Every structure is written in structure tokens, then in C-alpha cells.
Short mmCIF file of C-alpha atoms and ligand atoms in Angstrom, two decimals:
data_model
loop_
_atom_site.label_atom_id
_atom_site.label_comp_id
_atom_site.label_asym_id
_atom_site.label_seq_id
_atom_site.Cartn_x
_atom_site.Cartn_y
_atom_site.Cartn_z
CA UNK A 1 -41.61 51.04 -22.03
CA UNK A 2 -40.40 47.53 -22.91
CA UNK A 3 -38.48 45.69 -20.23
CA UNK A 4 -34.81 45.21 -21.11
CA UNK A 5 -33.32 41.77 -20.92
CA UNK A 6 -30.55 41.56 -18.32
CA UNK A 7 -27.09 40.02 -18.43
CA UNK A 8 -25.78 38.41 -15.25
CA UNK A 9 -22.63 36.62 -14.13
CA UNK A 10 -23.21 33.24 -12.52
CA UNK A 11 -21.13 30.83 -10.50
CA UNK A 12 -20.50 27.99 -12.96
CA UNK A 13 -18.59 25.77 -10.52
CA UNK A 14 -17.02 26.03 -7.07
CA UNK A 15 -13.36 27.10 -7.15
CA UNK A 16 -10.73 24.77 -5.75
CA UNK A 17 -8.05 27.12 -4.39
CA UNK A 18 -7.67 30.27 -6.48
CA UNK A 19 -10.73 30.93 -8.70
CA UNK A 20 -10.32 30.67 -12.48
CA UNK A 21 -12.42 32.11 -15.32
CA UNK A 22 -13.99 28.64 -15.75
CA UNK A 23 -15.74 29.10 -12.40
CA UNK A 24 -17.91 31.85 -13.95
CA UNK A 25 -20.44 32.04 -16.78
CA UNK A 26 -22.47 34.83 -18.38
CA UNK A 27 -26.21 34.44 -19.00
CA UNK A 28 -29.07 36.51 -20.41
CA UNK A 29 -32.32 36.64 -18.45
CA UNK A 30 -35.74 38.17 -19.08
CA UNK A 31 -36.81 40.71 -16.49
CA UNK A 32 -40.29 40.50 -14.96
CA UNK A 33 -42.98 43.17 -15.35
CA UNK A 34 -42.83 45.75 -12.55
CA UNK A 35 -45.25 45.16 -9.69
CA UNK A 36 -46.50 47.95 -7.40
CA UNK A 37 -43.67 49.09 -5.12
CA UNK A 38 -40.96 47.77 -7.47
CA UNK A 39 -38.33 49.53 -9.55
CA UNK A 40 -36.17 48.64 -12.54
CA UNK A 41 -32.54 49.66 -11.93
CA UNK A 42 -29.60 49.91 -14.29
CA UNK A 43 -26.37 49.23 -12.42
CA UNK A 44 -23.50 51.62 -13.07
CA UNK A 45 -20.86 50.10 -10.77
CA UNK A 46 -20.64 47.01 -8.62
CA UNK A 47 -18.16 45.78 -6.10
CA UNK A 48 -15.93 42.72 -6.03
CA UNK A 49 -15.06 41.81 -2.44
CA UNK A 50 -12.89 39.22 -0.71
CA UNK A 51 -15.82 37.76 1.32
CA UNK A 52 -17.36 36.58 -1.96
CA UNK A 53 -14.61 33.97 -2.20
CA UNK A 54 -15.92 32.33 0.99
CA UNK A 55 -19.44 32.31 -0.44
CA UNK A 56 -18.17 30.32 -3.43
CA UNK A 57 -17.42 27.37 -1.13
CA UNK A 58 -20.20 25.02 -0.13
CA UNK A 59 -19.64 25.60 3.57
CA UNK A 60 -21.65 26.99 6.44
CA UNK A 61 -20.77 30.58 7.32
CA UNK A 62 -22.36 33.82 8.52
CA UNK A 63 -23.76 34.28 5.01
CA UNK A 64 -25.29 31.65 2.70
CA UNK A 65 -23.08 30.19 -0.04
CA UNK A 66 -23.65 31.19 -3.68
CA UNK A 67 -25.55 28.51 -5.59
CA UNK A 68 -23.89 26.93 -8.61
CA UNK A 69 -25.74 27.96 -11.78
CA UNK A 70 -27.23 31.06 -10.12
CA UNK A 71 -26.21 34.72 -10.38
CA UNK A 72 -23.62 36.09 -7.97
CA UNK A 73 -24.60 39.15 -5.96
CA UNK A 74 -23.03 41.91 -3.89
CA UNK A 75 -22.97 45.68 -3.43
CA UNK A 76 -23.88 47.82 -6.44
CA UNK A 77 -24.91 51.39 -7.29
CA UNK A 78 -27.09 52.41 -10.20
CA UNK A 79 -30.04 54.51 -11.33
CA UNK A 80 -33.75 53.83 -11.41
CA UNK A 81 -34.97 53.41 -14.99
CA UNK A 82 -38.66 52.61 -14.34
CA UNK A 83 -40.58 52.89 -11.11
CA UNK A 84 -43.80 51.85 -9.50
CA UNK A 85 -42.80 53.45 -6.18
CA UNK A 86 -43.51 57.18 -5.58
CA UNK A 87 -40.32 57.67 -3.56
CA UNK A 88 -37.98 56.32 -6.27
CA UNK A 89 -38.37 58.41 -9.42
CA UNK A 90 -36.45 57.56 -12.59
CA UNK A 91 -32.80 58.71 -12.41
CA UNK A 92 -32.69 58.30 -8.62
CA UNK A 93 -29.33 56.86 -7.54
CA UNK A 94 -29.63 53.77 -5.37
CA UNK A 95 -27.34 51.33 -3.59
CA UNK A 96 -28.34 47.67 -3.61
CA UNK A 97 -27.01 44.17 -3.07
CA UNK A 98 -27.79 43.26 -6.71
CA UNK A 99 -24.33 43.39 -8.26
CA UNK A 100 -22.84 41.15 -10.98
CA UNK A 101 -25.61 42.12 -13.51
CA UNK A 102 -26.56 45.13 -15.59
CA UNK A 103 -30.30 45.48 -14.89
CA UNK A 104 -32.55 44.16 -12.13
CA UNK A 105 -36.08 44.51 -10.78
CA UNK A 106 -36.51 44.73 -7.01
CA UNK A 107 -38.83 46.09 -4.33
CA UNK A 108 -37.78 49.69 -3.74
CA UNK A 109 -37.79 49.08 0.01
CA UNK A 110 -34.72 46.84 -0.45
CA UNK A 111 -32.73 49.75 -1.90
CA UNK A 112 -31.03 52.74 -0.29
CA UNK A 113 -31.06 56.15 -1.98
CA UNK A 114 -27.59 57.66 -2.26
CA UNK A 115 -26.64 61.27 -2.89
CA UNK A 116 -24.44 61.22 -5.99
CA UNK A 117 -24.15 65.02 -5.92
CA UNK A 118 -22.03 64.76 -2.76
CA UNK A 119 -19.48 62.28 -4.10
CA UNK A 120 -19.01 60.07 -7.17
CA UNK A 121 -21.52 57.19 -7.12
CA UNK A 122 -18.72 54.61 -7.06
CA UNK A 123 -17.47 56.08 -3.76
CA UNK A 124 -20.57 54.53 -2.15
CA UNK A 125 -18.96 51.14 -2.82
CA UNK A 126 -15.66 52.17 -1.25
CA UNK A 127 -14.85 54.96 1.17
CA UNK A 128 -18.59 55.77 1.63
CA UNK A 129 -19.75 52.15 1.46
CA UNK A 130 -19.23 48.92 3.37
CA UNK A 131 -15.39 49.12 3.23
CA UNK A 132 -15.42 52.65 4.69
CA UNK A 133 -17.95 51.68 7.35
CA UNK A 134 -15.83 48.63 8.19
CA UNK A 135 -12.81 50.87 8.70
CA UNK A 136 -14.75 53.38 10.81
CA UNK A 137 -16.43 50.75 13.00
CA UNK A 138 -13.17 48.85 13.40
CA UNK A 139 -11.31 51.94 14.57
CA UNK A 140 -14.00 53.49 16.76
CA UNK A 141 -16.22 50.66 18.05
CA UNK A 142 -13.77 47.76 18.11
CA UNK A 143 -10.30 49.22 18.69
CA UNK A 144 -11.48 52.45 20.36
CA UNK A 145 -8.34 54.04 18.94
CA UNK A 146 -7.10 57.18 20.68
CA UNK A 147 -4.96 60.07 19.51
CA UNK A 148 -1.25 59.46 20.02
CA UNK A 149 -1.46 55.67 19.81
CA UNK A 150 0.51 53.51 17.39
CA UNK A 151 -1.46 51.25 15.06
CA UNK A 152 -0.37 48.65 12.52
CA UNK A 153 -2.65 48.12 9.49
CA UNK A 154 -2.22 45.15 7.14
CA UNK A 155 -3.81 45.09 3.68
CA UNK A 156 -3.27 48.82 4.00
CA UNK A 157 -3.52 49.80 0.32
CA UNK A 158 -6.85 48.02 -0.21
CA UNK A 159 -10.45 49.17 0.13
CA UNK A 160 -10.72 48.85 3.92
CA UNK A 161 -7.06 49.34 4.80
CA UNK A 162 -6.62 52.59 2.87
CA UNK A 163 -9.51 54.14 4.81
CA UNK A 164 -8.21 52.79 8.14
CA UNK A 165 -4.81 54.40 7.51
CA UNK A 166 -6.31 57.78 6.65
CA UNK A 167 -8.79 57.84 9.52
CA UNK A 168 -6.09 56.83 12.00
CA UNK A 169 -3.83 59.63 10.73
CA UNK A 170 -6.71 62.14 11.03
CA UNK A 171 -7.20 60.92 14.61
CA UNK A 172 -3.57 61.79 15.35
CA UNK A 173 -2.11 58.29 15.51
CA UNK A 174 1.18 56.87 14.35
CA UNK A 175 0.36 54.52 11.45
CA UNK A 176 2.48 51.59 10.31
CA UNK A 177 1.16 50.04 7.11
CA UNK A 178 1.91 46.96 5.03
CA UNK A 179 1.01 45.92 1.49
CA UNK A 180 2.21 43.58 -1.23
CA UNK A 181 3.96 45.68 -3.88
CA UNK A 182 6.38 48.59 -4.33
CA UNK A 183 3.69 50.73 -6.00
CA UNK A 184 1.37 50.18 -3.04
CA UNK A 185 4.11 51.13 -0.59
CA UNK A 186 4.72 54.34 -2.57
CA UNK A 187 0.96 55.06 -2.49
CA UNK A 188 0.86 54.53 1.29
CA UNK A 189 3.83 56.81 1.88
CA UNK A 190 3.19 59.55 -0.66
CA UNK A 191 -0.58 59.78 -0.83
CA UNK A 192 -1.86 58.42 2.48
CA UNK A 193 1.12 59.86 4.40
CA UNK A 194 1.49 56.91 6.77
CA UNK A 195 4.45 57.10 9.13
CA UNK A 196 6.02 53.84 8.01
CA UNK A 197 5.22 51.29 5.28
CA UNK A 198 6.76 47.97 4.21
CA UNK A 199 6.20 45.20 1.68
CA UNK A 200 5.23 42.19 3.81
CA UNK A 201 6.19 39.83 0.98
CA UNK A 202 9.84 40.89 1.03
CA UNK A 203 10.44 42.15 4.56
CA UNK A 204 11.06 40.50 7.90
CA UNK A 205 7.70 41.61 9.29
CA UNK A 206 8.56 41.45 12.97
CA UNK A 207 11.79 43.37 12.42
CA UNK A 208 9.93 46.05 10.46
CA UNK A 209 7.43 46.41 13.29
CA UNK A 210 10.20 46.55 15.90
CA UNK A 211 11.98 49.34 14.04
CA UNK A 212 8.80 51.31 13.26
CA UNK A 213 7.35 50.94 16.77
CA UNK A 214 10.18 50.40 19.28
CA UNK A 215 7.73 50.81 22.17
CA UNK A 216 5.28 48.34 20.70
CA UNK A 217 1.79 48.54 19.16
CA UNK A 218 -1.31 49.80 20.92
CA UNK A 219 -3.55 48.45 18.17
CA UNK A 220 -3.52 46.20 15.13
CA UNK A 221 -6.17 46.33 12.37
CA UNK A 222 -5.90 42.83 10.90
CA UNK A 223 -7.05 42.34 7.32
CA UNK A 224 -4.95 39.28 6.60
CA UNK A 225 -4.36 36.94 9.60
CA UNK A 226 -1.42 34.57 8.78
CA UNK A 227 2.18 35.70 9.26
CA UNK A 228 1.25 39.36 9.80
CA UNK A 229 -1.06 38.52 12.71
CA UNK A 230 1.66 36.36 14.20
CA UNK A 231 4.24 39.15 13.87
CA UNK A 232 1.84 41.75 15.29
CA UNK A 233 1.06 39.55 18.30
CA UNK A 234 4.78 39.52 19.02
CA UNK A 235 4.90 43.32 19.05
CA UNK A 236 1.73 44.21 20.99
CA UNK A 237 1.99 46.31 24.17
CA UNK A 238 0.27 45.16 27.34
CA UNK A 239 -3.52 45.66 27.03
CA UNK A 240 -3.18 46.11 23.26
CA UNK A 241 -6.23 45.62 21.03
CA UNK A 242 -6.51 43.68 17.79
CA UNK A 243 -9.48 44.07 15.43
CA UNK A 244 -9.90 40.82 13.48
CA UNK A 245 -11.43 42.18 10.30
CA UNK A 246 -10.30 39.75 7.61
CA UNK A 247 -8.14 36.67 7.08
CA UNK A 248 -7.42 36.84 3.35
CA UNK A 249 -4.21 34.83 3.72
CA UNK A 250 -6.38 31.74 3.97
CA UNK A 251 -9.35 32.50 1.68
CA UNK A 252 -8.16 30.39 -1.26
CA UNK A 253 -6.33 27.81 0.83
CA UNK A 254 -6.67 27.68 4.64
CA UNK A 255 -3.47 28.42 6.59
CA UNK A 256 -2.74 27.45 10.22
CA UNK A 257 -1.71 29.84 12.96
CA UNK A 258 -0.93 32.04 14.69
CA UNK A 259 1.49 29.91 16.71
CA UNK A 260 2.07 32.55 19.40
CA UNK A 261 -1.53 33.20 20.46
CA UNK A 262 -0.49 32.43 24.04
CA UNK A 263 1.14 35.87 24.17
CA UNK A 264 -2.36 37.33 24.37
CA UNK A 265 -2.70 36.02 27.93
CA UNK A 266 0.42 37.48 29.50
CA UNK A 267 -0.01 40.77 27.69
CA UNK A 268 -3.76 40.95 28.49
CA UNK A 269 -4.59 41.55 24.83
CA UNK A 270 -8.11 41.87 23.47
CA UNK A 271 -8.70 40.26 20.06
CA UNK A 272 -12.16 40.97 18.67
CA UNK A 273 -13.66 39.76 15.42
CA UNK A 274 -16.44 41.83 13.91
CA UNK A 275 -18.73 41.94 10.87
CA UNK A 276 -19.81 45.19 9.26
CA UNK A 277 -23.30 43.76 8.66
CA UNK A 278 -23.88 44.02 12.42
CA UNK A 279 -23.25 47.77 12.22
CA UNK A 280 -25.47 48.86 9.32
CA UNK A 281 -27.42 51.00 11.80
CA UNK A 282 -24.23 53.11 12.05
CA UNK A 283 -24.30 53.94 8.32
CA UNK A 284 -26.04 57.30 8.75
CA UNK A 285 -23.69 58.77 11.39
CA UNK A 286 -20.78 57.32 9.45
CA UNK A 287 -21.89 59.10 6.25
CA UNK A 288 -22.57 62.37 8.10
CA UNK A 289 -19.00 62.35 9.38
CA UNK A 290 -17.32 60.98 6.27
CA UNK A 291 -18.98 62.73 3.31
CA UNK A 292 -17.67 66.18 4.37
CA UNK A 293 -14.18 64.69 4.75
CA UNK A 294 -14.33 63.26 1.22
CA UNK A 295 -15.69 66.54 -0.18
CA UNK A 296 -12.94 68.51 1.56
CA UNK A 297 -10.29 66.21 0.12
CA UNK A 298 -9.22 65.09 3.61
CA UNK A 299 -10.18 61.50 2.86
CA UNK A 300 -8.87 60.23 -0.45
CA UNK A 301 -11.32 58.15 -2.46
CA UNK A 302 -8.95 55.73 -4.19
CA UNK A 303 -10.42 53.15 -6.56
CA UNK A 304 -9.49 50.91 -9.44
CA UNK A 305 -12.18 50.64 -12.12
CA UNK A 306 -12.45 47.61 -14.40
CA UNK A 307 -14.51 48.37 -17.50
CA UNK A 308 -17.30 46.01 -18.52
CA UNK A 309 -19.56 43.50 -16.83
CA UNK A 310 -17.91 40.70 -18.80
CA UNK A 311 -14.57 41.47 -17.11
CA UNK A 312 -15.95 41.11 -13.58
CA UNK A 313 -14.51 37.58 -13.08
CA UNK A 314 -11.00 38.85 -13.98
CA UNK A 315 -11.51 41.81 -11.64
CA UNK A 316 -12.51 39.48 -8.81
CA UNK A 317 -9.59 37.10 -9.37
CA UNK A 318 -7.02 39.89 -9.50
CA UNK A 319 -8.52 41.70 -6.49
CA UNK A 320 -7.85 38.60 -4.39
CA UNK A 321 -4.20 38.48 -5.49
CA UNK A 322 -1.28 40.42 -4.08
CA UNK A 323 0.38 42.93 -6.36
CA UNK A 324 -0.28 46.03 -8.40
CA UNK A 325 -3.54 45.04 -10.11
CA UNK A 326 -5.58 47.32 -7.88
CA UNK A 327 -5.14 50.17 -5.44
CA UNK A 328 -7.91 51.07 -3.01
CA UNK A 329 -11.38 49.79 -3.87
CA UNK A 330 -11.81 47.52 -6.91
CA UNK A 331 -15.09 48.17 -8.75
CA UNK A 332 -16.55 47.10 -12.08
CA UNK A 333 -18.18 49.70 -14.35
CA UNK A 334 -21.14 48.07 -16.08
N1 LIG B 401 -15.24 42.07 8.94
C1 LIG B 401 -15.93 42.66 7.98
O1 LIG B 401 -17.11 42.98 8.09
C2 LIG B 401 -15.23 42.95 6.69
C3 LIG B 401 -15.76 43.84 5.74
C4 LIG B 401 -15.03 44.12 4.57
C5 LIG B 401 -13.82 43.48 4.36
N2 LIG B 401 -13.33 42.60 5.29
C6 LIG B 401 -12.04 41.96 5.12
O2 LIG B 401 -11.06 42.97 5.09
C7 LIG B 401 -9.97 42.54 4.26
C8 LIG B 401 -9.72 43.60 3.20
O3 LIG B 401 -10.86 43.67 2.35
P1 LIG B 401 -10.90 44.72 1.15
O4 LIG B 401 -12.25 44.72 0.59
O5 LIG B 401 -10.29 45.98 1.63
O6 LIG B 401 -9.92 44.02 0.09
P2 LIG B 401 -8.64 44.68 -0.62
O7 LIG B 401 -7.60 44.90 0.41
O8 LIG B 401 -9.07 45.81 -1.46
O9 LIG B 401 -8.18 43.50 -1.61
C9 LIG B 401 -7.62 42.34 -1.13
C10 LIG B 401 -6.08 42.46 -0.97
O10 LIG B 401 -5.62 41.54 0.00
C11 LIG B 401 -4.24 41.36 -0.19
N3 LIG B 401 -3.87 39.95 -0.11
C12 LIG B 401 -4.17 38.95 -0.96
N4 LIG B 401 -3.62 37.80 -0.56
C13 LIG B 401 -2.91 38.10 0.55
C14 LIG B 401 -2.10 37.32 1.43
N5 LIG B 401 -1.88 36.02 1.23
N6 LIG B 401 -1.53 37.94 2.48
C15 LIG B 401 -1.75 39.25 2.70
N7 LIG B 401 -2.51 40.05 1.90
C16 LIG B 401 -3.07 39.46 0.84
C17 LIG B 401 -3.90 41.88 -1.58
O11 LIG B 401 -3.22 43.12 -1.44
P3 LIG B 401 -1.58 43.16 -1.31
O12 LIG B 401 -1.08 43.42 -2.69
O13 LIG B 401 -1.33 44.27 -0.37
O14 LIG B 401 -1.13 41.83 -0.79
C18 LIG B 401 -5.28 42.09 -2.18
O15 LIG B 401 -5.29 43.07 -3.16
C19 LIG B 401 -10.36 41.19 3.70
O16 LIG B 401 -9.78 40.19 4.49
C20 LIG B 401 -11.86 41.18 3.83
O17 LIG B 401 -12.38 39.88 3.91
C21 LIG B 401 -14.02 42.34 6.44
#
């Protein structure tokens, strides 16, 4: 079989503030001949994630920056087209870190086989992928959330937040959720059945938290930092726990704060940052617990699909913005 030529999206220049379409370019590349142990994969879906914005800066972080003029990458799911590995027959569904392109050649050992008969393949980028694992680890390993506790979740209608809200409800907790549009608030109330939801862009956040949790918060799952972290700090109970998952408020332009961090001392709070990449060994138990919940309809798999590789830059830019552009996990269908 002849090798297809691949199309990939590259970083054309480093964004200053919010990314624009000019920061991206599309290129065609020839694929190499398969070597023993390698497979050719056709991507079906790939993920656009907030952490990619940090990788577009030329700064030191926990993950290397993207190189200007080179293809972007990230989580993807697709099917093997050609194989020189006995364990990866053609049509096998695999998860990879080779997103932002249609085809790629890689050693099979770098890929993970996924069971697309159990759930739609795209779910392995959302509720059954890194966002779902982030939610699960954050609730169980970091916050050690217990039934009957009250938790506040920011970024609650997004990929991670929507899973956090549902898992906390299943655990028997009282869930207070925030998001940035009326449609997202309706989604949180009517489909995720949270106990209380507010639009952080319009509300007085601390007042909302006071009304929704008069006795204070046991836990806060922080996807945003910024004003919501500051307001949550003001409402934490003694010995409360905060999982520092994301700080999207400052991804395009850094923001200072919180100004009231000193409260953590008197209230004996525990604030813990974490990275899902440190918990990949928990993927199997996570999937064993979560796949049956998705299949039973107990865990809603909410996603927004953008059609076409060429629209990935728009998908990424709108995913980073507040508003109605996406609900749940944003993915690109190749
Ligand atoms: N620690 C880890 O290992 C790990 C892993 C995955 C993700 N994360 C972090 O978790 C957070 C959520 O990620 P995700 O993949 O689930 O993304 P997401 O929530 O699906 O998408 C990002 C959303 O953030 C919200 N947002 C944008 N600007 C904001 C601002 N200034 N203030 C408050 N919210 C803002 C927007 O929703 P609204 O319309 O509601 O404003 C936007 O749609 C991110 O901070 C991400 O970096 C961390």
C-alpha cells in the first residue's frame, strides 16, 4: 500500500496574549516507510486543551514548549491503517499524543489500545481520557472528598469540571458550580443536576458562595485561579482542601493574586497542585470504574465537536474563551 501524505497544523509564531489564526499554519508532509514495530494511524478525533496555550510560550515549564515551525501535538484517537506490529492489527483503535494531524507513523509501543465498543472513541479524549482522569484523581487522591461534604467547582461546564460535578454528585456531595454563560448554567442545573450554579462573570462570587453554602466549603476544585480562587478562600471551612488543577484566568495574560492567601493559615487549609501526568498509572482502575458509569448513563459524556482538521486553530481559540462556544470536552473531528 502506498503511504499517504499527512497534513499537520504547526505553530507559526508565538501568541502574544490571546492566540490568533496567524499563530498557526497548515503543512503537508511525507510519511516515512513503516519500520518493524511501527504502525500508520489515521486520526479520527484530537483534543484541544488549555495547557497547550502554555506550551506556545517560550518559557520553562513541566512540559517542553512547542517549537515554532513544527507540528503541534496532544491527545488523539484513531485507527491503525497499516501495521508492522503483531499486537496492533489494522482497524485497531488507539489513543496517542499525536494530535493536530490526520495521519502519523509511530512505534506501536507509544500507543494505547482503546475499546471503542464500550464507548464512543471521542469519549477517550474527555470523560474517559485525561480530563476524566484529572477529575477522578483530583476528587479522590487530592481532595479525598467524602459523602455529605460541600464542594465548589469552577470551570464546571468544561471537560474536567463537568466530570468533577457529576462524580461529586454520585459520591453524595453538595455541588456548587460556576461557569461563564447562561447556557452553561442551564446545562449544569438541568443535565448535571448540581445543587447550585452561577455565572461568575455576572455574579458577586463570594455572595453566591455564601448563599449556596452558609456553613462554608469543605473543598474547592479550582480550574481557574483568579477571582474565583480568592472568593473560595474566603468561604473555606477550617481544614478545608483546595485542589489547584488549573489557572486559566492567567493563561493568555498573567493575573496577580489571590490577595487573601493568608486565610489559609488561620483556617489550616491544604492547597495542593497536581498534574494528571503523574497519575497515568491510575488510568486502568479509573477506566474500570468509569466505563460502566458511562455505559449506564450515570456519567454524561458531553462534548463539542468541531469538524475538520483545518478548523482546529479556531476550535483551540474558542475553547480558551468564556462563553457558549463549547460545552464539556472540545474535540476536533479529522
Ligand atoms: N492539573 C492537570 O493535570 C490538568 C489536566 C487537565 C486540565 N487542567 C486544567 O483544568 C482547567 C480546565 O481544563 P479543561 O480541559 O476542562 O478546559 P475547559 O473547561 O473545557 O475549557 C476552558 C474553559 O475555561 C473557562 N475560562 C476561560 N477563561 C476564563 C477566565 N478568565 N476565568 C474563568 N474561566 C475561564 C471557559 O469556560 P467559561 O465559559 O465557563 O468561562 C473555557 O471554556 C484548565 O485550567 C486546565 O489547564 C489541569
